[in-house]
Coordinates of C-alpha atoms and ligand atoms in Angstrom, one line a residue:
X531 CA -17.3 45.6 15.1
X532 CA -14.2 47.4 15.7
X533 CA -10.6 46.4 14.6
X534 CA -9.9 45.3 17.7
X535 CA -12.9 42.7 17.0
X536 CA -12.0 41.7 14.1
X537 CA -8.7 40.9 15.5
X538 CA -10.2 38.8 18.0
X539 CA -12.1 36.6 16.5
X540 CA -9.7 36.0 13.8
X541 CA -7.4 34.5 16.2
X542 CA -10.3 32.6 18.2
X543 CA -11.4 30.8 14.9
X544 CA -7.8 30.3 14.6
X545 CA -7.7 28.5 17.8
X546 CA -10.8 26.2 17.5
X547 CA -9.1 25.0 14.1
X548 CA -5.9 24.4 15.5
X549 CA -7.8 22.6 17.9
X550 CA -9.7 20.5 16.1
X551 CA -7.2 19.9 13.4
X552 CA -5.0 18.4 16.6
X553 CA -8.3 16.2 18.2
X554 CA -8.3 15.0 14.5
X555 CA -4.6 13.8 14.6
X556 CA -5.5 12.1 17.9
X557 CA -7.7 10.5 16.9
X558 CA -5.9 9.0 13.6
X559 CA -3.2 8.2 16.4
X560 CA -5.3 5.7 18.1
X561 CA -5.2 3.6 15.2
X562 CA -1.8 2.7 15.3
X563 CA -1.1 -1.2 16.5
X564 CA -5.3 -1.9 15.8
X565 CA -4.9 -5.3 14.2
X566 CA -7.6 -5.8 11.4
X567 CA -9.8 -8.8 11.2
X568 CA -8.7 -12.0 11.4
X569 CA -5.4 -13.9 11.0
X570 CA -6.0 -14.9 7.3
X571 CA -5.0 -18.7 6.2
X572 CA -3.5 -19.5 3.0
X573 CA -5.9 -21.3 0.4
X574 CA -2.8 -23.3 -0.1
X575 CA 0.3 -24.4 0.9
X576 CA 3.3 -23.4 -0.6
X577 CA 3.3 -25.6 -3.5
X578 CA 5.9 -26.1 -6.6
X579 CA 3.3 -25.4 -9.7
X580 CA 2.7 -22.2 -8.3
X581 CA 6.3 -21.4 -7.9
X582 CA 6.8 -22.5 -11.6
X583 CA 3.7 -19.9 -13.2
X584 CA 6.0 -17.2 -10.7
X585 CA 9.8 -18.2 -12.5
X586 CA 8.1 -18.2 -15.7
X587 CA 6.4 -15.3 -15.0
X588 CA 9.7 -13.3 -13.6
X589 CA 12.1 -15.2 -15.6
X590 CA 13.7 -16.0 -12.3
X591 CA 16.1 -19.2 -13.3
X592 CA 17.5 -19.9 -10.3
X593 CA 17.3 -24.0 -9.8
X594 CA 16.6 -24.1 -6.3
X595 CA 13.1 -23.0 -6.7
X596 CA 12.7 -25.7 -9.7
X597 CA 15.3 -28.4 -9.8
X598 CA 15.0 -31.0 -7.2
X599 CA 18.7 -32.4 -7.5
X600 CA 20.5 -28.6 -8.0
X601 CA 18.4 -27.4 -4.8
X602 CA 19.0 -31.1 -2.7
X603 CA 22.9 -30.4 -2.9
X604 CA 22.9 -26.3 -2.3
X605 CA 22.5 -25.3 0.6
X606 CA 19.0 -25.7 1.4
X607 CA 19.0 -29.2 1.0
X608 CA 16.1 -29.5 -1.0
X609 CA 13.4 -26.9 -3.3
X610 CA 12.7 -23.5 -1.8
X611 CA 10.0 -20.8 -2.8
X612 CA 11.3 -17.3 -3.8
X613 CA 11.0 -15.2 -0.9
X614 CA 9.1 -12.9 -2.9
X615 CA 6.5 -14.7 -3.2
X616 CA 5.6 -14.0 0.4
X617 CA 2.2 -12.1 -0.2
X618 CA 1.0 -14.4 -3.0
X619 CA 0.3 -17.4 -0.7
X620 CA -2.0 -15.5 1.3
X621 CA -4.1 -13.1 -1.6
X622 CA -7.4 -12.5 -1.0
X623 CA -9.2 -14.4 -3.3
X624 CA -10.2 -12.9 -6.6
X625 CA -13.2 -11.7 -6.4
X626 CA -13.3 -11.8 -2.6
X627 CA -15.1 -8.7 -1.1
X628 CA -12.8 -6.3 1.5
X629 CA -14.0 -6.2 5.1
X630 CA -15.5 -2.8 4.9
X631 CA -17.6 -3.6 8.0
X632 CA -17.9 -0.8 10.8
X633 CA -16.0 -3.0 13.4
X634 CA -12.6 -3.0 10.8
X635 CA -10.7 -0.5 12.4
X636 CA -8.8 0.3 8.8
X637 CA -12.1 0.5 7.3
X638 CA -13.3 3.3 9.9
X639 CA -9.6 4.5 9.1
X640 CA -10.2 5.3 5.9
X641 CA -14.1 6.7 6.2
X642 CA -12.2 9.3 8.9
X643 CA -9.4 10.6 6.5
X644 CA -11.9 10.6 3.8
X645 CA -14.5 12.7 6.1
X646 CA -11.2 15.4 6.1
X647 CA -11.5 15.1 1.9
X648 CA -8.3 12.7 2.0
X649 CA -10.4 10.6 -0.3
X650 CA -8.3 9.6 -3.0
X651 CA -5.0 6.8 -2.2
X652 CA -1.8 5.8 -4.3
X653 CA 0.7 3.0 -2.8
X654 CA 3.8 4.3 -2.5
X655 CA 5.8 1.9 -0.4
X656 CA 6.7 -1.8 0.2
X657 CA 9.0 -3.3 2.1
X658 CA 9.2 -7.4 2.9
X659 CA 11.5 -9.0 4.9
X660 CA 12.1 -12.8 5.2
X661 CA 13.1 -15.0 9.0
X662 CA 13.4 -18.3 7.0
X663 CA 13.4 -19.2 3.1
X664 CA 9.7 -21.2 3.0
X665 CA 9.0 -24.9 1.4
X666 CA 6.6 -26.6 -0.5
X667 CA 4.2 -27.8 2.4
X668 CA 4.5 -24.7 4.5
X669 CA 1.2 -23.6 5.1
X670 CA 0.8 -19.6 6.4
X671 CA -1.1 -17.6 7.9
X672 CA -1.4 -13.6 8.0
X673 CA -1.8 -11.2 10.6
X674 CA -2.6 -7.8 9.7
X675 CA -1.6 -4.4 12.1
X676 CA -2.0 -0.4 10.9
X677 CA 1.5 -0.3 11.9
X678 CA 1.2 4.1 11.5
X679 CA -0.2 6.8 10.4
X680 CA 1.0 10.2 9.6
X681 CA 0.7 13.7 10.4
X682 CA -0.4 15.5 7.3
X683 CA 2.1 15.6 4.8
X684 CA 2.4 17.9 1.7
X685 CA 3.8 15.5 -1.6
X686 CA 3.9 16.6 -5.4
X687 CA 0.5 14.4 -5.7
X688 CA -1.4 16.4 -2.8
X689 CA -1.8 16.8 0.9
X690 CA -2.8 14.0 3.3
X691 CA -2.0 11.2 5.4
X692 CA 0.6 8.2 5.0
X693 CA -1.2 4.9 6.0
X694 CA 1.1 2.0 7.0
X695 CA 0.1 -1.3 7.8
X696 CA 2.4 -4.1 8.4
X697 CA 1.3 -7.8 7.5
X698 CA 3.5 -10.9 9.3
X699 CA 3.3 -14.3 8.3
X700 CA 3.2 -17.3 10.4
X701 CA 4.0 -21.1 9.6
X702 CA 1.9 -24.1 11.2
X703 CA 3.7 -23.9 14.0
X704 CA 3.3 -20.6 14.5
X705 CA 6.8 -19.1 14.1
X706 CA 7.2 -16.1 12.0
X707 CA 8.6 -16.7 8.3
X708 CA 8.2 -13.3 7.5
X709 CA 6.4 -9.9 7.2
X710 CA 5.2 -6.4 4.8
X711 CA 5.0 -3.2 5.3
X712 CA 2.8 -1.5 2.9
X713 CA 2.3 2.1 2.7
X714 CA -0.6 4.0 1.3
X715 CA -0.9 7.8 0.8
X716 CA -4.7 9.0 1.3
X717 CA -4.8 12.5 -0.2
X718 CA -6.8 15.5 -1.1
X719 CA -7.1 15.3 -4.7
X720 CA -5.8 18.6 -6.4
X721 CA -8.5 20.9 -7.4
X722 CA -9.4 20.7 -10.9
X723 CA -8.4 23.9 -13.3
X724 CA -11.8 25.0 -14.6
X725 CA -11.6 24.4 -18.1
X726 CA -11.2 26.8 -20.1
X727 CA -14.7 27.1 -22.7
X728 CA -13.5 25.0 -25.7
X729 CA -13.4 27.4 -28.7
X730 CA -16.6 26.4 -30.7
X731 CA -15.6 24.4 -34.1
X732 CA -15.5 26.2 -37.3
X733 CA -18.1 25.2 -39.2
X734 CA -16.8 22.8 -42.7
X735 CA -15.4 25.2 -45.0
X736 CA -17.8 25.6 -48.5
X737 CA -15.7 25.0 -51.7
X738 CA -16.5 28.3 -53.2
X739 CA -16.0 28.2 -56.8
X740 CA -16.2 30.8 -59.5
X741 CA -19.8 29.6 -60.7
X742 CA -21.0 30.0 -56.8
X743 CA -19.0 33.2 -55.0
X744 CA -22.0 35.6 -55.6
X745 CA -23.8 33.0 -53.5
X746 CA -21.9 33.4 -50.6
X747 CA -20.8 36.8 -51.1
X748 CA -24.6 37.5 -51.6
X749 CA -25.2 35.5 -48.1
X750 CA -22.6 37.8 -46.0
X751 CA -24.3 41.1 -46.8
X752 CA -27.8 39.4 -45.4
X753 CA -29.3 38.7 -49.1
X754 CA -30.6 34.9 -50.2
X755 CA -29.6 35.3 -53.9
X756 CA -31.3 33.5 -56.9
X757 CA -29.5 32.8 -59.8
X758 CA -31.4 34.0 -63.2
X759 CA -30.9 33.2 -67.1
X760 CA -30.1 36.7 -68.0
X761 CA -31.8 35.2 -71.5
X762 CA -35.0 32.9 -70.8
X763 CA -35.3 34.6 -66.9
X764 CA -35.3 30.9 -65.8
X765 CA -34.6 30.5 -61.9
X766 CA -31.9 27.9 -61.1
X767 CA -30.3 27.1 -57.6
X768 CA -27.9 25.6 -57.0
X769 CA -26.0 28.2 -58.8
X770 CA -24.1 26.9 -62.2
X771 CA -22.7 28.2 -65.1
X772 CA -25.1 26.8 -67.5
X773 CA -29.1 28.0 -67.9
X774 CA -30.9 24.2 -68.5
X775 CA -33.9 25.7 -70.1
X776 CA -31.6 28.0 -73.1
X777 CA -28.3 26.7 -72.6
X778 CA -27.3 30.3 -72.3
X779 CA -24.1 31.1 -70.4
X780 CA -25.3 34.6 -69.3
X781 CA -27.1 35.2 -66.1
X782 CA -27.6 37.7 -63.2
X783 CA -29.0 37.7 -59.8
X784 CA -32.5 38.5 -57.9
X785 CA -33.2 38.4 -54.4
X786 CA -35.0 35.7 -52.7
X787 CA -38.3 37.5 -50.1
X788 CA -37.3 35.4 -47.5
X789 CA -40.1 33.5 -47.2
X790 CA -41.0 29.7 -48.0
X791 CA -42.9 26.6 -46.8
X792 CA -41.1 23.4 -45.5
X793 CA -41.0 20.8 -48.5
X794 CA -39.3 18.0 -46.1
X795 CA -37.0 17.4 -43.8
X796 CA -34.8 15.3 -42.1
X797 CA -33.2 15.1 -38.3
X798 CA -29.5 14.0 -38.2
X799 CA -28.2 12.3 -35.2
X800 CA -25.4 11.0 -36.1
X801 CA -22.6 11.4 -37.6
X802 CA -22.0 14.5 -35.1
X803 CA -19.9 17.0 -36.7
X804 CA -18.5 19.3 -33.4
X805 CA -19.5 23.0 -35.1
X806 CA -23.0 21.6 -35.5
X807 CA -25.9 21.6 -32.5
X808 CA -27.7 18.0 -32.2
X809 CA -30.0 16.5 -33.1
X810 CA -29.3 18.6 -36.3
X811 CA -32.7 20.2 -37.8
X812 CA -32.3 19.8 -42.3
X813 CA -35.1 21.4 -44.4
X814 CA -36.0 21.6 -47.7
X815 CA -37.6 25.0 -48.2
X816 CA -40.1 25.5 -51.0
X817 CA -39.6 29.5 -52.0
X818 CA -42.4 31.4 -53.2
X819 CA -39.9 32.0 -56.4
X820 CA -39.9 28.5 -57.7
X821 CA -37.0 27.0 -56.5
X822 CA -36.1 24.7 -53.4
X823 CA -33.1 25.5 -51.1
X824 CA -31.6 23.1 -48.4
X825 CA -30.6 24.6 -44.9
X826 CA -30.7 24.4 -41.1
X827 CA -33.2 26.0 -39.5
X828 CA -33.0 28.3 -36.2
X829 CA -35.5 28.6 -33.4
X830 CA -37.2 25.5 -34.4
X831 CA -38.4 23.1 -32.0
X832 CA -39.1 19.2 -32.8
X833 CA -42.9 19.8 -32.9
X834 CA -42.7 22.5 -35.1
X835 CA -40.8 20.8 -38.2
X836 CA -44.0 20.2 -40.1
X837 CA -44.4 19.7 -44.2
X838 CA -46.0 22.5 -45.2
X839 CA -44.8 24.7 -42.0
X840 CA -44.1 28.3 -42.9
X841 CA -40.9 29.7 -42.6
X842 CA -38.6 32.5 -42.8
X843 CA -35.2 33.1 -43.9
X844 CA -32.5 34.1 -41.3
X845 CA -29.1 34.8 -42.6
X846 CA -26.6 34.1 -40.0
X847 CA -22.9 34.8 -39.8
X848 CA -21.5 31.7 -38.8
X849 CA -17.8 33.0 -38.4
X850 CA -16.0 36.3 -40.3
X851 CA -15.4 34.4 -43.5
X852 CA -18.9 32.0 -43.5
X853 CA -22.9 33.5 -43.6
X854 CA -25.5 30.6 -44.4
X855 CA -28.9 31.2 -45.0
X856 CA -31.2 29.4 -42.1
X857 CA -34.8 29.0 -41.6
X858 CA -37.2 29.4 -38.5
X859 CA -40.9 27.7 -38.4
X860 CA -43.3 30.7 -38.2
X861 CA -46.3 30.0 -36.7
X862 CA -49.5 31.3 -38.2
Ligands
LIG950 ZN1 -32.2 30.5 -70.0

């Protein structure tokens, strides 16, 4: 294809997305003015214990909600609710399942943003206003409209689509008392930052002490050292300062072959330390020197950690400062 080519079909796939994106906004259009289900009655009427749990609640003192004789000679004549308490008289039940029917028009609302990835919501708005202060015996009902809906919008939370609906509120005989708007925001939620590879944990720090250094030092050049009784030739591990066979204090070092046979072992599940893989493989090694060493192995599977198994050492650096001697199941 040429430039030229290039050029063109750039600005036609330009075109059918400006087009579409614009039947879209049509189409969200039509849903302004639906009204959504059914007018919704009131489980009860406006009634003074409920008022009561509301003061309490909002430490709202003001005696014409509560005191018969203040609110008889104020100007109401008598006890009023707060006007706030508009939406509680007409709450959907707890527990009450949402219309999400395909004949709700917010419900098919909200499956067409969310079709454009505007799939998560925050409330942002709400707005009541009040035709009449209401009484204990008024008994509403609740009409429901999707009073707009926006053209995309760009807010610190994301991109997407204001949803308003607008909720009046009727008495018995019909006459407004008063009515809600209530505005939602559907948006794209913002795309997660890939998180970054969490550094793998340090394995616990050893406390080295004088009596074990070689040990360690011994384990960073690759070499499984065995302490010796420089006297009696006795083989001891763990390292100490002490031969128990001659009580001597002098010693030196040989190096282990590498090779051993699984005395036991145990599987740790739990408690899980984060530098450690799971479920976390423990052997004791029987080494053809005469002494027993603990250690992870390597390359093991389940089915292979057998009493008896063969193994061999693997010295591995865990970090600069750290080497530990592991062991792998050989199979003969
Ligand atoms: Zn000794």
């Amino acid at each position: 294809m040429s430039a030229t080519d290039d050029a063109q079909a750039a600005s036609a796939q330009a075109a059918n997305a400006q087009a579409e994106s614009a039947a879209y906004f049509e189409q969200l259009r039509t849903f302004a003015g639906l009204e959504i289900g059914v007018q919704a009655l009131a489980p009860d009427e406006v009634n003074v214990p409920m008022v009561r749990h509301w003061c309490e609640a909002m430490g709202d003192t003001n005696p014409v909600y509560l005191d018969r004789a203040a609110a008889e000679s104020s100007v109401h004549g008598g006890l009023v609710a707060p006007p706030t308490m508009l939406q509680a008289w007409v709450m959907r039940p707890f527990g009450e399942a949402r219309d999400e029917s395909d004949t709700n028009p917010y419900a098919q609302l909200t499956k067409l943003v969310e079709s454009k990835g505007f799939t998560s919501v925050v409330a942002t708005n709400c707005e009541q206003s009040y035709d009449r202060y209401l009484r204990p015996g008024d008994r509403l009902t609740m009409r429901t409209v999707i009073d707009a809906v926006s053209e995309e919008k760009t807010t610190g939370l994301g991109t997407g689509h204001f949803i308003t609906t607008r909720q009046d509120y009727f008495d018995a005989a019909g006459e407004r008392v008063g009515s809600m708007l209530f505005r939602i925001l559907k948006f794209r939620p913002a795309a997660k930052k890939p998180a970054a590879p969490a550094a793998r944990a340090m394995r616990p720090r050893p406390s080295v002490t004088h009596d074990i250094a070689f040990w360690f030092e011994g384990l960073q050049q690759g070499k499984l050292l065995i302490q010796r009784c420089a006297d009696c030739g006795t083989l001891r591990h763990p390292a100490g300062p002490m031969c128990r066979n001659c009580h001597s204090l002098a010693w030196d070092t040989i190096e282990a072959s590498g090779t051993g046979t699984i005395h036991s072992f145990v599987v740790v599940h739990y408690p899980q330390i984060p530098s450690i893989d799971y479920p976390n493989q423990v052997v004791l090694v029987d080494l053809p020197e005469g002494i027993r060493v603990v250690a992870n192995t390597v390359d093991t599977t389940p089915e292979q950690l057998q009493i008896g198994a063969a193994v061999q050492l693997v010295v591995q650096h865990c970090d600069d400062a750290l080497s530990l001697p592991f062991f792998k199941v050989v199979n003969s």
